[in-house]
CSV table of C-alpha atoms (C1' of nucleotides) in Angstrom, one decimal:
chain,number,residue,atom,x,y,z
L,1,UNK,CA,18.6,8.9,-4.7
L,2,UNK,CA,20.7,6.6,-2.5
L,3,UNK,CA,21.3,3.2,-4.0
L,4,UNK,CA,19.4,0.1,-3.1
L,5,UNK,CA,21.2,-2.3,-0.9
L,6,UNK,CA,19.8,-5.5,-2.3
L,7,UNK,CA,18.5,-6.4,-5.7
L,8,UNK,CA,15.3,-8.3,-5.1
L,9,UNK,CA,11.8,-7.0,-5.2
L,10,UNK,CA,11.6,-7.1,-1.4
L,11,UNK,CA,14.7,-4.9,-1.0
L,12,UNK,CA,13.2,-2.4,-3.4
L,13,UNK,CA,9.9,-2.5,-1.7
L,14,UNK,CA,11.4,-1.8,1.7
L,15,UNK,CA,13.6,0.8,0.2
L,16,UNK,CA,10.5,2.5,-1.3
L,17,UNK,CA,8.7,2.4,2.0
L,18,UNK,CA,11.7,4.0,3.6
L,19,UNK,CA,11.7,6.7,1.0
L,20,UNK,CA,8.0,7.4,1.7
L,21,UNK,CA,8.6,7.5,5.4
L,22,UNK,CA,11.3,10.2,5.0
L,23,UNK,CA,9.5,12.2,2.4
L,24,UNK,CA,5.9,11.9,3.4
L,25,UNK,CA,4.3,11.7,0.1
L,26,UNK,CA,5.7,11.5,-3.4
L,27,UNK,CA,4.5,11.5,-7.0
L,28,UNK,CA,5.7,8.9,-9.3
L,29,UNK,CA,8.5,11.0,-10.6
L,30,UNK,CA,9.6,11.9,-7.1
L,31,UNK,CA,9.5,8.2,-6.2
L,32,UNK,CA,11.7,7.5,-9.1
L,33,UNK,CA,14.2,10.0,-8.0
L,34,UNK,CA,14.0,9.0,-4.3
L,35,UNK,CA,14.5,5.3,-5.0
L,36,UNK,CA,16.7,5.4,-8.1
L,37,UNK,CA,14.4,3.0,-9.8
L,38,UNK,CA,13.2,3.3,-13.4
L,39,UNK,CA,9.7,4.8,-13.9
L,40,UNK,CA,8.0,1.6,-14.9
L,41,UNK,CA,9.6,-0.4,-12.1
L,42,UNK,CA,8.8,2.2,-9.4
L,43,UNK,CA,5.2,2.4,-10.7
L,44,UNK,CA,4.7,-1.4,-10.7
L,45,UNK,CA,6.1,-1.7,-7.2
L,46,UNK,CA,4.1,1.2,-5.8
L,47,UNK,CA,0.9,-0.3,-7.3
L,48,UNK,CA,1.7,-3.7,-5.9
L,49,UNK,CA,2.3,-2.2,-2.5
L,50,UNK,CA,-0.9,-0.3,-2.8
L,51,UNK,CA,-2.8,-3.5,-3.4
L,52,UNK,CA,-1.6,-4.7,0.0
L,53,UNK,CA,-2.5,-1.5,1.8
L,54,UNK,CA,1.2,-0.8,2.5
L,55,UNK,CA,1.0,2.2,0.3
L,56,UNK,CA,-2.0,4.5,-0.4
L,57,UNK,CA,-2.7,7.6,-2.5
L,58,UNK,CA,-3.4,10.9,-0.8
L,59,UNK,CA,-6.0,13.4,-2.1
L,60,UNK,CA,-3.7,14.5,-4.9
L,61,UNK,CA,-3.0,10.9,-6.2
L,62,UNK,CA,0.5,11.0,-4.7
L,63,UNK,CA,1.9,7.9,-3.0
L,64,UNK,CA,2.3,7.7,0.7
L,65,UNK,CA,2.5,5.1,3.5
L,66,UNK,CA,-0.6,2.9,3.7
L,67,UNK,CA,-2.9,2.3,6.6
L,68,UNK,CA,-2.1,-1.4,6.8
L,69,UNK,CA,1.2,-0.3,8.3
L,70,UNK,CA,-0.7,1.3,11.2
L,71,UNK,CA,-2.3,-2.1,12.0
L,72,UNK,CA,1.0,-4.0,11.6
L,73,UNK,CA,2.8,-1.4,13.7
L,74,UNK,CA,0.4,-1.9,16.6
L,75,UNK,CA,0.6,-5.7,16.2
L,76,UNK,CA,4.4,-5.5,16.3
L,77,UNK,CA,4.3,-3.5,19.5
L,78,UNK,CA,1.8,-5.9,21.1
L,79,UNK,CA,3.7,-9.0,20.2
L,80,UNK,CA,6.7,-7.7,22.2
L,81,UNK,CA,5.8,-8.7,25.8
L,82,UNK,CA,8.4,-6.7,27.5
L,83,UNK,CA,7.2,-3.6,25.8
L,84,UNK,CA,3.6,-4.2,26.9
L,85,UNK,CA,4.6,-4.9,30.4
L,86,UNK,CA,6.9,-2.0,30.6
L,87,UNK,CA,4.4,0.7,29.7
L,88,UNK,CA,2.8,1.1,33.2
L,89,UNK,CA,6.2,1.1,34.8
L,90,UNK,CA,7.5,3.7,32.4
L,91,UNK,CA,4.5,5.9,32.9
L,92,UNK,CA,5.2,5.9,36.6
L,93,UNK,CA,8.8,6.7,36.0
L,94,UNK,CA,8.0,9.6,33.7
L,95,UNK,CA,5.5,11.0,36.2
L,96,UNK,CA,7.9,10.7,39.0
L,97,UNK,CA,10.8,12.3,37.1
L,98,UNK,CA,8.9,14.6,34.9
L,99,UNK,CA,11.2,13.7,32.0
L,100,UNK,CA,10.9,11.7,28.8
L,101,UNK,CA,11.5,8.0,29.3
L,102,UNK,CA,12.3,5.3,26.8
L,103,UNK,CA,12.7,1.5,26.6
L,104,UNK,CA,15.5,0.3,24.3
L,105,UNK,CA,16.4,-3.2,23.1
L,106,UNK,CA,19.5,-4.3,21.3
L,107,UNK,CA,19.0,-5.2,17.7
L,108,UNK,CA,22.2,-6.4,16.0
L,109,UNK,CA,24.8,-3.7,16.6
L,110,UNK,CA,22.3,-1.0,17.1
L,111,UNK,CA,19.5,-0.3,19.5
L,112,UNK,CA,15.8,0.2,18.9
L,113,UNK,CA,13.4,2.4,20.9
L,114,UNK,CA,10.4,0.2,21.5
L,115,UNK,CA,8.5,2.4,23.9
L,116,UNK,CA,8.8,6.2,24.2
L,117,UNK,CA,6.9,8.5,26.6
L,118,UNK,CA,7.2,12.2,26.5
L,119,UNK,CA,7.9,14.6,29.3
L,120,UNK,CA,5.2,17.1,30.0
L,121,UNK,CA,7.6,19.9,29.8
L,122,UNK,CA,7.6,22.4,27.0
L,123,UNK,CA,11.2,21.7,26.3
L,124,UNK,CA,11.5,18.0,25.9
L,125,UNK,CA,13.7,15.4,24.2
L,126,UNK,CA,11.8,13.1,22.1
L,127,UNK,CA,12.8,9.7,20.6
L,128,UNK,CA,10.2,8.3,18.2
L,129,UNK,CA,9.0,4.8,18.9
L,130,UNK,CA,10.6,2.4,16.5
L,131,UNK,CA,13.6,4.6,16.0
L,132,UNK,CA,17.0,2.9,15.5
L,133,UNK,CA,20.0,4.5,17.3
L,134,UNK,CA,23.7,3.7,17.5
L,135,UNK,CA,24.9,1.4,20.3
L,136,UNK,CA,28.1,3.1,20.9
L,137,UNK,CA,26.7,6.4,22.1
L,138,UNK,CA,24.3,7.4,24.9
L,139,UNK,CA,23.8,5.8,28.3
L,140,UNK,CA,21.3,3.3,27.0
L,141,UNK,CA,23.7,2.1,24.3
L,142,UNK,CA,26.4,1.4,26.9
L,143,UNK,CA,23.9,-0.5,29.0
L,144,UNK,CA,22.9,-2.7,26.1
L,145,UNK,CA,26.6,-3.4,25.3
L,146,UNK,CA,27.0,-5.1,28.6
L,147,UNK,CA,26.3,-8.7,27.6
L,148,UNK,CA,26.9,-10.8,30.7
L,149,UNK,CA,26.3,-10.5,34.4
L,150,UNK,CA,30.0,-9.9,35.0
L,151,UNK,CA,30.0,-6.5,33.2
L,152,UNK,CA,28.9,-3.4,34.9
L,153,UNK,CA,28.4,-4.7,38.4
L,154,UNK,CA,29.8,-1.5,39.7
L,155,UNK,CA,26.7,0.6,39.3
L,156,UNK,CA,23.0,0.1,38.9
L,157,UNK,CA,22.8,2.8,36.3
L,158,UNK,CA,24.8,4.6,33.6
L,159,UNK,CA,24.8,8.2,32.7
L,160,UNK,CA,25.8,10.1,29.6
L,161,UNK,CA,26.0,13.8,28.9
L,162,UNK,CA,25.9,15.2,25.3
L,163,UNK,CA,27.3,11.9,24.1
L,164,UNK,CA,24.9,11.4,21.2
L,165,UNK,CA,23.2,14.7,20.9
L,166,UNK,CA,24.3,18.1,22.0
L,167,UNK,CA,22.4,19.5,25.0
L,168,UNK,CA,20.9,16.1,25.9
L,169,UNK,CA,21.8,14.1,29.0
L,170,UNK,CA,20.4,10.7,30.0
L,171,UNK,CA,20.5,8.0,32.7
L,172,UNK,CA,19.9,4.3,31.9
L,173,UNK,CA,19.6,1.1,33.7
L,174,UNK,CA,19.6,-2.6,32.5
L,175,UNK,CA,16.6,-4.9,32.7
L,176,UNK,CA,18.1,-8.3,33.3
L,177,UNK,CA,16.5,-11.7,32.8
L,178,UNK,CA,16.8,-14.7,35.1
L,179,UNK,CA,20.3,-15.6,33.8
L,180,UNK,CA,21.6,-12.0,34.1
L,181,UNK,CA,21.5,-11.3,30.4
L,182,UNK,CA,20.5,-7.8,29.5
L,183,UNK,CA,17.1,-7.8,27.9
L,184,UNK,CA,16.4,-4.1,27.6
L,185,UNK,CA,17.4,-0.7,28.9
L,186,UNK,CA,15.2,1.8,30.6
L,187,UNK,CA,16.3,5.4,30.0
L,188,UNK,CA,15.4,8.9,31.2
L,189,UNK,CA,16.6,11.7,29.0
L,190,UNK,CA,16.2,15.4,28.6
L,191,UNK,CA,17.9,18.8,28.3
L,192,UNK,CA,21.1,19.3,30.4
L,193,UNK,CA,19.4,22.4,31.8
L,194,UNK,CA,17.1,20.2,33.9
L,195,UNK,CA,19.1,17.0,34.1
L,196,UNK,CA,22.4,18.7,35.0
L,197,UNK,CA,25.8,17.4,34.0
L,198,UNK,CA,25.5,14.6,36.6
L,199,UNK,CA,22.0,13.3,36.0
L,200,UNK,CA,22.6,10.0,37.7
L,201,UNK,CA,22.8,11.7,41.1
L,202,UNK,CA,19.2,12.8,40.8
L,203,UNK,CA,17.6,10.1,38.7
L,204,UNK,CA,19.9,7.1,38.9
L,205,UNK,CA,18.0,5.5,41.8
L,206,UNK,CA,14.5,6.0,40.2
L,207,UNK,CA,15.7,4.6,36.8
L,208,UNK,CA,17.4,1.6,38.5
L,209,UNK,CA,14.3,0.9,40.5
L,210,UNK,CA,12.0,1.1,37.5
L,211,UNK,CA,14.3,-1.3,35.6
L,212,UNK,CA,14.3,-3.7,38.6
L,213,UNK,CA,10.5,-3.6,38.9
L,214,UNK,CA,10.2,-4.4,35.2
L,215,UNK,CA,12.7,-7.3,35.6
L,216,UNK,CA,10.6,-8.7,38.5
L,217,UNK,CA,7.4,-8.3,36.5
L,218,UNK,CA,8.9,-10.2,33.7
L,219,UNK,CA,10.2,-13.0,35.9
L,220,UNK,CA,6.7,-13.3,37.4
L,221,UNK,CA,5.1,-13.5,34.0
L,222,UNK,CA,7.5,-16.0,32.5
X,1,UNK,CA,-3.1,-22.4,5.9
X,2,UNK,CA,-5.1,-20.1,3.6
X,3,UNK,CA,-3.8,-19.9,0.1
X,4,UNK,CA,-1.7,-16.9,-1.0
X,5,UNK,CA,-3.5,-14.5,-3.2
X,6,UNK,CA,-0.7,-13.5,-5.5
X,7,UNK,CA,2.4,-15.4,-6.6
X,8,UNK,CA,5.2,-12.9,-6.3
X,9,UNK,CA,7.6,-12.5,-3.4
X,10,UNK,CA,5.8,-9.4,-2.3
X,11,UNK,CA,2.5,-11.2,-2.0
X,12,UNK,CA,4.1,-13.9,0.0
X,13,UNK,CA,5.9,-11.5,2.2
X,14,UNK,CA,2.8,-9.6,3.1
X,15,UNK,CA,1.0,-12.9,3.6
X,16,UNK,CA,3.6,-13.9,6.0
X,17,UNK,CA,3.4,-10.7,7.9
X,18,UNK,CA,-0.3,-11.2,8.1
X,19,UNK,CA,0.2,-14.7,9.5
X,20,UNK,CA,2.6,-13.3,12.1
X,21,UNK,CA,0.1,-10.6,13.0
X,22,UNK,CA,-2.6,-13.2,13.7
X,23,UNK,CA,-0.5,-15.8,15.4
X,24,UNK,CA,1.9,-13.6,17.3
X,25,UNK,CA,5.1,-15.7,17.0
X,26,UNK,CA,5.8,-18.8,15.0
X,27,UNK,CA,8.6,-21.3,14.5
X,28,UNK,CA,9.7,-22.2,11.0
X,29,UNK,CA,7.4,-25.2,10.9
X,30,UNK,CA,4.4,-23.2,12.1
X,31,UNK,CA,5.2,-20.5,9.6
X,32,UNK,CA,5.2,-23.1,6.9
X,33,UNK,CA,1.8,-24.3,8.0
X,34,UNK,CA,0.4,-20.8,8.4
X,35,UNK,CA,1.5,-19.6,5.0
X,36,UNK,CA,1.3,-22.8,3.0
X,37,UNK,CA,4.8,-22.2,1.6
X,38,UNK,CA,7.5,-24.9,1.3
X,39,UNK,CA,10.1,-24.9,4.2
X,40,UNK,CA,13.0,-23.5,2.2
X,41,UNK,CA,10.9,-20.7,0.8
X,42,UNK,CA,9.3,-19.7,4.1
X,43,UNK,CA,12.7,-19.7,5.7
X,44,UNK,CA,14.4,-17.6,2.9
X,45,UNK,CA,11.5,-15.1,3.0
X,46,UNK,CA,11.5,-14.9,6.8
X,47,UNK,CA,15.3,-14.2,6.9
X,48,UNK,CA,15.0,-11.7,4.1
X,49,UNK,CA,12.3,-9.8,6.1
X,50,UNK,CA,14.4,-10.1,9.2
X,51,UNK,CA,17.3,-8.3,7.5
X,52,UNK,CA,15.0,-5.4,6.9
X,53,UNK,CA,13.7,-5.4,10.5
X,54,UNK,CA,10.2,-6.3,9.4
X,55,UNK,CA,10.5,-9.6,11.2
X,56,UNK,CA,12.6,-10.4,14.3
X,57,UNK,CA,13.2,-13.4,16.5
X,58,UNK,CA,11.9,-13.6,20.0
X,59,UNK,CA,13.8,-15.0,22.9
X,60,UNK,CA,13.1,-18.6,21.7
X,61,UNK,CA,14.3,-18.0,18.2
X,62,UNK,CA,10.8,-17.9,16.8
X,63,UNK,CA,9.8,-15.4,14.2
X,64,UNK,CA,7.5,-12.5,15.0
X,65,UNK,CA,6.8,-9.0,13.7
X,66,UNK,CA,9.8,-6.7,13.7
X,67,UNK,CA,10.3,-3.3,15.3
X,68,UNK,CA,10.8,-1.5,12.0
X,69,UNK,CA,7.0,-2.0,11.6
X,70,UNK,CA,6.5,0.1,14.7
X,71,UNK,CA,8.4,3.0,13.1
X,72,UNK,CA,6.6,2.6,9.8
X,73,UNK,CA,3.3,2.5,11.5
X,74,UNK,CA,3.9,5.7,13.3
X,75,UNK,CA,5.1,7.4,10.1
X,76,UNK,CA,2.0,6.1,8.3
X,77,UNK,CA,-0.3,7.6,11.0
X,78,UNK,CA,1.6,10.9,10.9
X,79,UNK,CA,1.5,11.2,7.1
X,80,UNK,CA,-2.2,11.2,7.3
X,81,UNK,CA,-3.1,14.9,8.0
X,82,UNK,CA,-6.7,14.3,8.8
X,83,UNK,CA,-5.9,11.8,11.4
X,84,UNK,CA,-3.4,14.0,13.1
X,85,UNK,CA,-5.7,17.0,13.2
X,86,UNK,CA,-8.6,14.8,14.3
X,87,UNK,CA,-7.0,13.5,17.5
X,88,UNK,CA,-7.7,16.5,19.7
X,89,UNK,CA,-11.2,16.8,18.4
X,90,UNK,CA,-11.8,13.1,19.0
X,91,UNK,CA,-10.4,13.3,22.5
X,92,UNK,CA,-12.9,16.0,23.3
X,93,UNK,CA,-15.7,14.0,21.9
X,94,UNK,CA,-14.7,10.9,23.9
X,95,UNK,CA,-14.5,12.9,27.1
X,96,UNK,CA,-17.8,14.6,26.6
X,97,UNK,CA,-19.6,11.4,25.6
X,98,UNK,CA,-17.6,9.0,27.8
X,99,UNK,CA,-17.7,6.4,25.0
X,100,UNK,CA,-15.2,5.0,22.5
X,101,UNK,CA,-14.8,7.1,19.4
X,102,UNK,CA,-13.2,6.3,16.1
X,103,UNK,CA,-12.3,8.0,12.8
X,104,UNK,CA,-12.9,5.9,9.7
X,105,UNK,CA,-11.8,6.5,6.1
X,106,UNK,CA,-13.0,4.7,3.0
X,107,UNK,CA,-10.5,2.4,1.4
X,108,UNK,CA,-11.7,0.7,-1.7
X,109,UNK,CA,-15.0,-1.1,-0.8
X,110,UNK,CA,-14.1,-1.3,2.9
X,111,UNK,CA,-13.4,1.2,5.6
X,112,UNK,CA,-10.3,1.6,7.7
X,113,UNK,CA,-10.1,2.8,11.4
X,114,UNK,CA,-7.4,5.4,11.4
X,115,UNK,CA,-7.8,6.8,14.9
X,116,UNK,CA,-9.3,4.9,17.8
X,117,UNK,CA,-9.8,6.2,21.4
X,118,UNK,CA,-11.2,4.1,24.1
X,119,UNK,CA,-14.0,4.8,26.5
X,120,UNK,CA,-12.9,5.0,30.2
X,121,UNK,CA,-15.7,2.6,31.1
X,122,UNK,CA,-14.9,-1.0,32.2
X,123,UNK,CA,-17.3,-2.3,29.5
X,124,UNK,CA,-16.1,-0.8,26.3
X,125,UNK,CA,-16.2,-1.4,22.6
X,126,UNK,CA,-12.8,-1.3,21.1
X,127,UNK,CA,-11.8,-1.0,17.4
X,128,UNK,CA,-8.0,-1.4,16.9
X,129,UNK,CA,-6.3,1.4,15.0
X,130,UNK,CA,-5.6,0.2,11.5
X,131,UNK,CA,-8.4,-2.3,11.5
X,132,UNK,CA,-10.3,-2.8,8.2
X,133,UNK,CA,-14.1,-3.2,8.5
X,134,UNK,CA,-16.9,-3.8,6.0
X,135,UNK,CA,-18.5,-0.8,4.4
X,136,UNK,CA,-22.0,-2.2,4.2
X,137,UNK,CA,-22.6,-2.5,8.0
X,138,UNK,CA,-22.4,-0.1,10.8
X,139,UNK,CA,-23.3,3.6,10.9
X,140,UNK,CA,-19.8,4.7,9.9
X,141,UNK,CA,-20.0,2.4,6.9
X,142,UNK,CA,-23.2,4.0,5.7
X,143,UNK,CA,-21.8,7.5,6.1
X,144,UNK,CA,-18.8,6.6,4.0
X,145,UNK,CA,-21.0,5.2,1.3
X,146,UNK,CA,-22.5,8.6,0.7
X,147,UNK,CA,-20.3,9.9,-2.1
X,148,UNK,CA,-21.7,13.2,-3.1
X,149,UNK,CA,-23.2,16.2,-1.4
X,150,UNK,CA,-26.7,15.2,-2.7
X,151,UNK,CA,-26.8,12.1,-0.6
X,152,UNK,CA,-27.8,12.2,3.0
X,153,UNK,CA,-28.8,15.8,3.3
X,154,UNK,CA,-31.7,14.7,5.6
X,155,UNK,CA,-29.7,14.2,8.7
X,156,UNK,CA,-26.3,15.3,10.2
X,157,UNK,CA,-25.8,11.9,11.7
X,158,UNK,CA,-26.5,8.2,11.1
X,159,UNK,CA,-27.1,5.6,13.8
X,160,UNK,CA,-26.9,1.8,13.8
X,161,UNK,CA,-27.8,-0.8,16.4
X,162,UNK,CA,-26.3,-4.3,16.4
X,163,UNK,CA,-25.7,-4.0,12.7
X,164,UNK,CA,-22.2,-5.3,12.6
X,165,UNK,CA,-21.7,-6.7,16.0
X,166,UNK,CA,-24.2,-8.0,18.6
X,167,UNK,CA,-24.7,-5.7,21.6
X,168,UNK,CA,-23.0,-2.7,19.9
X,169,UNK,CA,-24.6,0.5,18.8
X,170,UNK,CA,-23.0,3.5,17.1
X,171,UNK,CA,-23.6,7.0,15.8
X,172,UNK,CA,-21.5,8.5,13.0
X,173,UNK,CA,-21.3,11.7,11.1
X,174,UNK,CA,-19.5,12.7,7.9
X,175,UNK,CA,-16.4,14.9,7.7
X,176,UNK,CA,-16.9,16.7,4.4
X,177,UNK,CA,-14.4,18.6,2.3
X,178,UNK,CA,-14.8,21.9,0.5
X,179,UNK,CA,-16.6,20.2,-2.4
X,180,UNK,CA,-18.9,18.3,-0.2
X,181,UNK,CA,-17.1,15.0,-0.7
X,182,UNK,CA,-17.0,12.7,2.3
X,183,UNK,CA,-13.5,12.6,3.5
X,184,UNK,CA,-14.0,10.6,6.7
X,185,UNK,CA,-16.5,9.5,9.3
X,186,UNK,CA,-16.4,10.3,13.0
X,187,UNK,CA,-18.1,7.6,15.1
X,188,UNK,CA,-19.1,7.0,18.7
X,189,UNK,CA,-19.8,3.4,19.6
X,190,UNK,CA,-20.4,1.3,22.7
X,191,UNK,CA,-22.7,-1.3,24.3
X,192,UNK,CA,-26.5,-0.9,23.8
X,193,UNK,CA,-26.9,-0.9,27.5
X,194,UNK,CA,-25.4,2.6,27.6
X,195,UNK,CA,-26.1,3.9,24.1
X,196,UNK,CA,-29.7,2.6,24.1
X,197,UNK,CA,-31.5,1.5,20.9
X,198,UNK,CA,-31.7,5.1,19.7
X,199,UNK,CA,-28.2,6.4,20.3
X,200,UNK,CA,-28.6,9.3,17.8
X,201,UNK,CA,-31.0,11.0,20.1
X,202,UNK,CA,-28.4,11.4,22.8
X,203,UNK,CA,-25.1,11.6,20.9
X,204,UNK,CA,-26.1,12.6,17.4
X,205,UNK,CA,-25.6,16.3,18.0
X,206,UNK,CA,-22.2,15.9,19.7
X,207,UNK,CA,-20.9,13.6,16.9
X,208,UNK,CA,-22.1,15.9,14.2
X,209,UNK,CA,-20.6,18.9,15.9
X,210,UNK,CA,-17.2,17.1,16.2
X,211,UNK,CA,-17.3,16.2,12.5
X,212,UNK,CA,-18.1,19.7,11.7
X,213,UNK,CA,-15.3,21.1,13.8
X,214,UNK,CA,-12.9,18.7,12.1
X,215,UNK,CA,-14.1,19.8,8.7
X,216,UNK,CA,-13.6,23.4,9.6
X,217,UNK,CA,-10.1,22.7,11.0
X,218,UNK,CA,-9.2,20.9,7.7
X,219,UNK,CA,-10.5,23.8,5.6
X,220,UNK,CA,-8.5,26.2,7.6
X,221,UNK,CA,-5.3,24.1,7.2
X,222,UNK,CA,-5.6,23.4,3.5
T,1,DC,C1',-6.8,26.1,-31.5
T,2,DG,C1',-2.9,23.3,-31.9
T,3,DC,C1',1.5,22.6,-29.8
T,4,DT,C1',4.3,20.8,-26.1
T,5,DC,C1',5.5,19.1,-21.5
T,6,DT,C1',4.7,16.2,-17.8
T,7,DC,C1',2.3,12.9,-15.6
T,8,DG,C1',0.5,8.1,-14.7
T,9,DT,C1',-0.2,3.7,-16.9
T,10,DC,C1',0.5,-0.3,-20.0
T,11,DT,C1',3.1,-3.6,-23.0
T,12,DC,C1',6.3,-7.3,-24.1
T,13,DA,C1',10.7,-9.6,-25.2
T,14,DC,C1',14.6,-10.4,-22.3
T,15,DT,C1',17.0,-12.2,-18.2
T,16,DT,C1',17.7,-12.1,-13.6
T,17,DT,C1',15.9,-13.7,-9.5
T,18,DC,C1',13.2,-16.7,-7.1
T,19,DT,C1',11.9,-21.5,-6.4
T,20,DG,C1',11.7,-25.7,-3.6
T,21,DA,C1',13.0,-30.8,-3.1
T,22,DG,C1',16.5,-32.5,-1.0
T,23,DA,C1',21.0,-32.6,1.5
T,24,DT,C1',23.4,-30.8,5.7
T,25,DA,C1',24.2,-29.5,10.3
T,26,DG,C1',22.8,-28.4,15.0
T,27,DT,C1',19.7,-29.5,19.3
T,28,DC,C1',17.0,-31.5,22.4
T,29,DT,C1',14.5,-36.3,23.9
T,30,DT,C1',14.4,-40.7,25.0
S,1,DA,C1',23.6,-43.2,20.6
S,2,DA,C1',19.8,-43.5,18.0
S,3,DG,C1',15.7,-40.9,17.0
S,4,DA,C1',13.1,-36.9,16.0
S,5,DC,C1',13.2,-32.7,15.9
S,6,DT,C1',14.8,-28.2,14.5
S,7,DA,C1',17.1,-24.3,11.3
S,8,DT,C1',20.0,-23.6,7.3
S,9,DC,C1',22.2,-24.3,2.7
S,10,DT,C1',22.6,-25.9,-2.4
S,11,DC,C1',21.6,-25.8,-7.3
S,12,DA,C1',19.4,-26.8,-11.8
S,13,DG,C1',15.1,-25.4,-13.6
S,14,DA,C1',11.3,-22.3,-14.0
S,15,DA,C1',8.8,-18.4,-13.3
S,16,DA,C1',8.6,-13.7,-12.1
S,17,DG,C1',10.6,-9.3,-12.4
S,18,DT,C1',12.6,-5.9,-15.5
S,19,DG,C1',12.6,-1.5,-18.0
S,20,DA,C1',12.8,1.0,-22.7
S,21,DG,C1',9.4,2.6,-25.0
S,22,DA,C1',4.5,3.4,-26.5
S,23,DC,C1',0.1,5.5,-25.1
S,24,DG,C1',-3.5,8.7,-23.6
S,25,DA,C1',-5.0,12.2,-20.4
S,26,DG,C1',-4.4,16.6,-18.6
S,27,DA,C1',-2.2,21.2,-17.8
S,28,DG,C1',0.0,25.3,-19.5
S,29,DC,C1',0.9,28.4,-23.3
S,30,DG,C1',1.4,31.3,-27.5
DNA sequence: CGCTCTCGTCTCACTTTCTGAGATAGTCTT
DNA sequence: AAGACTATCTCAGAAAGTGAGACGAGAGCG
C-alpha cells in the first residue's frame, strides 16, 4: 500500500501496473490494498487499462498485466539500436566466458539492464531485462558514471566484488561513441566461486574486446 | 494522424505509445502529427510518460518507447502460466517440424500471439509476440472460435491455406482445459512451398500431440 | 430457507486535473 | 542577425476524474 507519487490518472495507472508486476495477479480488493486507491477508482482504472490491453483478467477474473505489454516491450527493445546490435556480440561473450552477460545503459541516476543473457551453468546470476539498478554500486555502475573521455583512461575494464549483491562479482567495460561519451556498459557477472575475487584478470580482456567490437559496430552503422 | 478513440489522458497516452511503436522514434512535431494532439498537450504527455520510463529520448532528443516497457513486457509474459509452460513444448514442436510455431489466445473478438518461435529456415513466416490478429481468418482463429466441447469434435486439428496472408499456410490445434473449454491454440505456419496445400496431412498429428501435451501439463499443474 | 459477507460493478454531484492557444527561450541555417 | 525551426512554460477555462454509496450476484452458513 505504498503511496502514489503523482496525482494524475497516468501516475495511478503506472502505479497500478507496477503493483500488478510485483504481485502477479490481484482481485479488486487486493488491487485496492496494493495501490491505496478507493474501490471505485481502482476498478474504473483497471477496466480502462483492460480496454487498452494493458491489463487482462486471468481465468479467475483477477486482474493481471495484459498482452499488449508484451508487444510494447518487444517494440521498445527493437527501437533501441545499440541493444539490437549488441545481441550477437553479447552471445559470443557469454559463450566464450560461460557466464551471464548484460548490457546496461544510464537512465537518470540509475542504470537499466537492456539486454541480459544467462550463463549455461546451474548456478548463475540473473539480471532481468528491463531491470533498474543503482548507479553507485557494481562495476557496470561505475563504468556508466564515467562521463567524459578523460575519466577512467587507466584501464579498459572495471571489476567489482560483492559490491551490490553478496556472492556476486562482475567485470564491466564501456561502450564509447565517436566523441568518447559512454553509451553503454557491457558486463559479465556471476558467483565469486567461479569469477574469483579478481575477476578482471580472467575476463577483463574479453569484456573490453566485446565492448570495443560493439563500439566499432555502432560507428560503422551510424 | 488517426483520431484518438477515447478522450481521457489514458487513451491519449496509449495512443501515443502506439504511435511510437509504429514509427520508432519521433520529434515533438512528428508526435503531434502522429497523434493529432496539440503541441502543448503532446509535449506534456510525452514528458509525463518519460518520467515513468514508458518513454525515453534517443541520442537526438527524439521520443521513443522507454525501457520500463521491456520490464513490463517480460512480467506480462511471465504472469501468463500457459505461455510459460508452453515454451518447452513449442520448442520441441518447432524442432520436429522445422517450421515457425505460435501460441494464440482469444482476447475479445480477436486473437493474440503470446509465444512465437521462428523456423530455422531462411524463408520463414514470423508472427511477432504480442501481435493481435483477427479471429475470423487463419486456422488458429477458427480453433479459438470453438467455444464448447461440442464444437469441432470431428478433427484434432484445423488447417488453413492463404486464408489470412498470401503464400502462408498453417495448421492449428486446441489446448483444452478440464471442462473442455478452449484455452489456447497451438499453431504451425510457413510458406505454402514447404507446407503444401494440405498441411494437416503432414503436421496435423504433431500439432495435435503438442496441444495435447500442453493440456496435460496444464492439468497437472493446476 | 433466509441471513450475512464479500465481491465486482454502476451512479452522480463535486472538484480537481487536464486542456491548449499563445508566449518564451534555446538551436541550428542561411 | 534575421529567419525558421525546435522544445518548454503559463494560465484561465472547461472537461474529465473522483469516490462515497447503492446495487445485484454469488458463496458460505446455521
